């Protein structure tokens, strides 16, 4: 029992850890999605670029939106932003803090996808094989323009019969892959340096405001969770009272209509309470029918 | 008891997480089903389209209905919708909220199936292989083939072993083309679904938060009320059964005492609780008679027999006699010692 309460409280107070966990899971899902996706370049002149760049940029948008959807705090932030001010002022710094932390977490999975795509190289090879300068490669030097385009478009398809033993095509492939991997590592390096600087230099600027913003965003989050729990508890008690009232009113109705002498029972008092005055088949059937046909009003005063 | 209440509360307040869990499991089941399914394109001109589109669209429909069936709240929704108004008004916004949240969850597994199918590419390849643009990708001027023949040849594209149209259009080229289209459609579909989900989720706090809080509270309330009513009825049924059976045993023992004309045997004062629980039945014959009587002549569902004149010699709290008193003695005599 205590353990349950502890786990419950842990999750309540550490929604940041939960959010980080979801963020990590999405990043892993992103890698898994990439490895299980069967990349198949069309190897046709206009289609290559669209396909390659599409695979590089559309899934990150999807992952970003997923990151926003799965993050509970985004709803909390939107509510706080749109609520009428009423008797509680709105603090824009808190909203900005929440927004930036949500965005940072949502950006992780898309960045992982883009970096993995670049390091693997297939997307860039597919997208830019038609844009390579054919003069640089021996096998394409003496071929007409249209033929060159067709051949270059087929470079990503290694199994094509034209490409199988063609050394120039392999050269183009290696060249593009090298660019792709260089780009991938550079992006990774820049992002890590940026994250490092941001984290190191943050305490130098506005630390007090930051502490306040973090405290109040945590507060808003917990307040909302506790409100939902209290509503659930309240609806449970309300339902309980309503049902007791219903049984009581059925008991009154039966007393009014029956002509039986009052029973001098010797049954245990506990059972008597639980029977609530409903003691035969017809009465039970009437109770169940009334529950369906005439639900009691939502009023337990 | 407290532990159960805590678990109950945890699931109640996290009912959404519970439903989301079921939703996630169905989505995983959907991908498993797809990978376990052995796709087998017929490679015939008109059958391909029917088969391909059928595999693309019929399982999602089944998964959608399954999503509703597996959701416990569907019966709650139907009950609330159809009940007579009585003393409690019906709130249509609550019904709409319940239906929308169920429909959203039921849509996830079908969307996963459609995305996985499109991203894999086999269905679209099978369905649209006869529509491949032969003029741009292949050799349309290949002589000697009528339109019907060309259709038949193209229909065999997905079946590499029997494909015989390499001069018309290379098999790999056609498959790569169709697969590319299929994957593009798949990613666009996933992007569209994700954007819709994002809009639905983020526009709600901006426009109808108060109405949403109200609908959510009352839908939880209806669910809770139904569960508590079932619990209360179960408790009542338990007590009813207990009292009914106690009265049956007491009636049995009183009848037998009357039939044997013995004085009722009182347990010695120091025999304790166990002796009381014997309810006056203390030997094998009597017990056998009680069991037989329970099977052949169950007591009526009535714990308040009308008050009868007390001249027939048995205590007024027992079971109502099913026969008038004189035959009762004969019946009792018949049953005894059997």
Coordinates of C-alpha atoms in Angstrom, one line a residue, chain B residues 120-237:
Chain B
X120 CA 5.6 -1.6 -47.1
X121 CA 4.3 -1.2 -50.7
X122 CA 3.1 -4.7 -51.6
X123 CA -0.6 -3.7 -51.7
X124 CA -0.2 -0.7 -53.9
X125 CA 2.2 -2.6 -56.2
X126 CA -0.3 -5.4 -56.5
X127 CA -3.3 -3.1 -57.0
X128 CA -1.9 -0.6 -59.5
X129 CA 0.7 -2.6 -61.5
X130 CA -1.5 -2.5 -64.5
X131 CA -1.5 1.3 -64.5
X132 CA 2.2 1.7 -64.7
X133 CA 3.1 4.4 -67.3
X134 CA 4.8 2.1 -69.8
X135 CA 5.5 5.0 -72.2
X136 CA 7.8 6.8 -69.9
X137 CA 9.4 3.9 -68.0
X138 CA 9.6 1.2 -70.6
X139 CA 9.3 0.3 -74.2
X140 CA 5.7 1.0 -75.3
X141 CA 6.4 0.4 -78.9
X142 CA 7.2 -3.2 -78.3
X143 CA 5.3 -4.8 -81.2
X144 CA 2.8 -7.6 -81.3
X145 CA 0.9 -7.1 -78.1
X146 CA -2.7 -6.1 -77.9
X147 CA -4.1 -4.0 -75.1
X148 CA -5.4 -7.1 -73.3
X149 CA -2.1 -8.9 -73.6
X150 CA -0.2 -5.9 -72.2
X151 CA -2.6 -5.8 -69.3
X152 CA -2.0 -9.4 -68.6
X153 CA 1.7 -9.0 -68.8
X154 CA 1.7 -6.0 -66.5
X155 CA -0.5 -7.8 -64.0
X156 CA 2.3 -10.2 -63.5
X157 CA 4.8 -7.6 -62.3
X158 CA 4.4 -8.4 -58.6
X159 CA 5.1 -12.1 -59.3
X160 CA 8.7 -12.0 -60.3
X161 CA 8.9 -15.8 -61.0
X162 CA 6.3 -15.8 -63.8
X163 CA 7.0 -12.3 -65.2
X164 CA 7.6 -12.4 -68.9
X165 CA 7.5 -8.8 -69.9
X166 CA 11.1 -7.8 -69.5
X167 CA 11.2 -6.3 -72.9
X168 CA 8.1 -4.3 -72.3
X169 CA 9.2 -2.8 -69.0
X170 CA 11.9 -4.0 -66.6
X171 CA 10.4 -5.7 -63.5
X172 CA 12.7 -3.8 -61.0
X173 CA 11.9 -0.5 -62.6
X174 CA 8.2 -1.0 -62.3
X175 CA 8.4 -2.2 -58.8
X176 CA 10.6 0.6 -57.7
X177 CA 8.3 3.1 -59.2
X178 CA 5.2 1.7 -57.6
X179 CA 6.9 1.3 -54.3
X180 CA 8.1 4.9 -54.4
X181 CA 4.5 6.1 -55.0
X182 CA 3.2 3.8 -52.2
X183 CA 5.8 5.0 -49.7
X184 CA 5.1 8.7 -50.6
X185 CA 1.4 8.1 -50.0
X186 CA 2.2 6.3 -46.7
X187 CA 4.3 9.2 -45.3
X188 CA 1.7 11.7 -46.5
X189 CA -1.0 9.7 -44.8
X190 CA 0.9 9.5 -41.5
X191 CA 1.7 13.3 -41.7
X192 CA -2.0 14.0 -42.2
X193 CA -3.1 11.9 -39.3
X194 CA -0.5 13.3 -37.0
X195 CA -1.4 16.9 -38.0
X196 CA -5.1 16.2 -37.4
X197 CA -4.4 14.7 -34.0
X198 CA -2.2 17.7 -33.1
X199 CA -4.9 20.2 -34.2
X200 CA -7.6 18.3 -32.3
X201 CA -5.6 18.2 -29.2
X202 CA -4.2 21.7 -29.2
X203 CA -7.4 23.6 -30.3
X204 CA -9.4 22.3 -27.5
X205 CA -7.8 24.3 -24.7
X206 CA -8.1 27.4 -26.8
X207 CA -11.8 27.2 -27.4
X208 CA -13.8 25.0 -25.2
X209 CA -12.0 24.2 -22.0
X210 CA -14.8 24.8 -19.6
X211 CA -17.3 22.7 -21.6
X212 CA -14.6 20.0 -21.8
X213 CA -14.1 20.0 -18.0
X214 CA -17.8 19.6 -17.5
X215 CA -18.3 16.8 -20.0
X216 CA -15.3 14.9 -18.6
X217 CA -16.5 15.2 -15.1
X218 CA -20.0 13.9 -15.9
X219 CA -18.8 11.1 -18.1
X220 CA -16.5 9.9 -15.2
X221 CA -19.5 10.3 -12.9
X222 CA -21.8 8.1 -15.1
X223 CA -19.1 5.4 -15.2
X224 CA -18.5 5.5 -11.5
X225 CA -22.2 5.5 -10.7
X226 CA -22.7 2.4 -12.8
X227 CA -19.9 0.6 -11.2
X228 CA -21.0 1.5 -7.6
X229 CA -24.6 0.5 -8.4
X230 CA -23.3 -2.9 -9.6
X231 CA -21.3 -3.2 -6.4
X232 CA -24.3 -2.2 -4.2
X233 CA -26.5 -4.7 -6.0
X234 CA -23.9 -7.4 -5.6
X235 CA -23.7 -6.7 -1.9
X236 CA -27.5 -6.8 -1.7
X237 CA -27.7 -10.0 -3.5

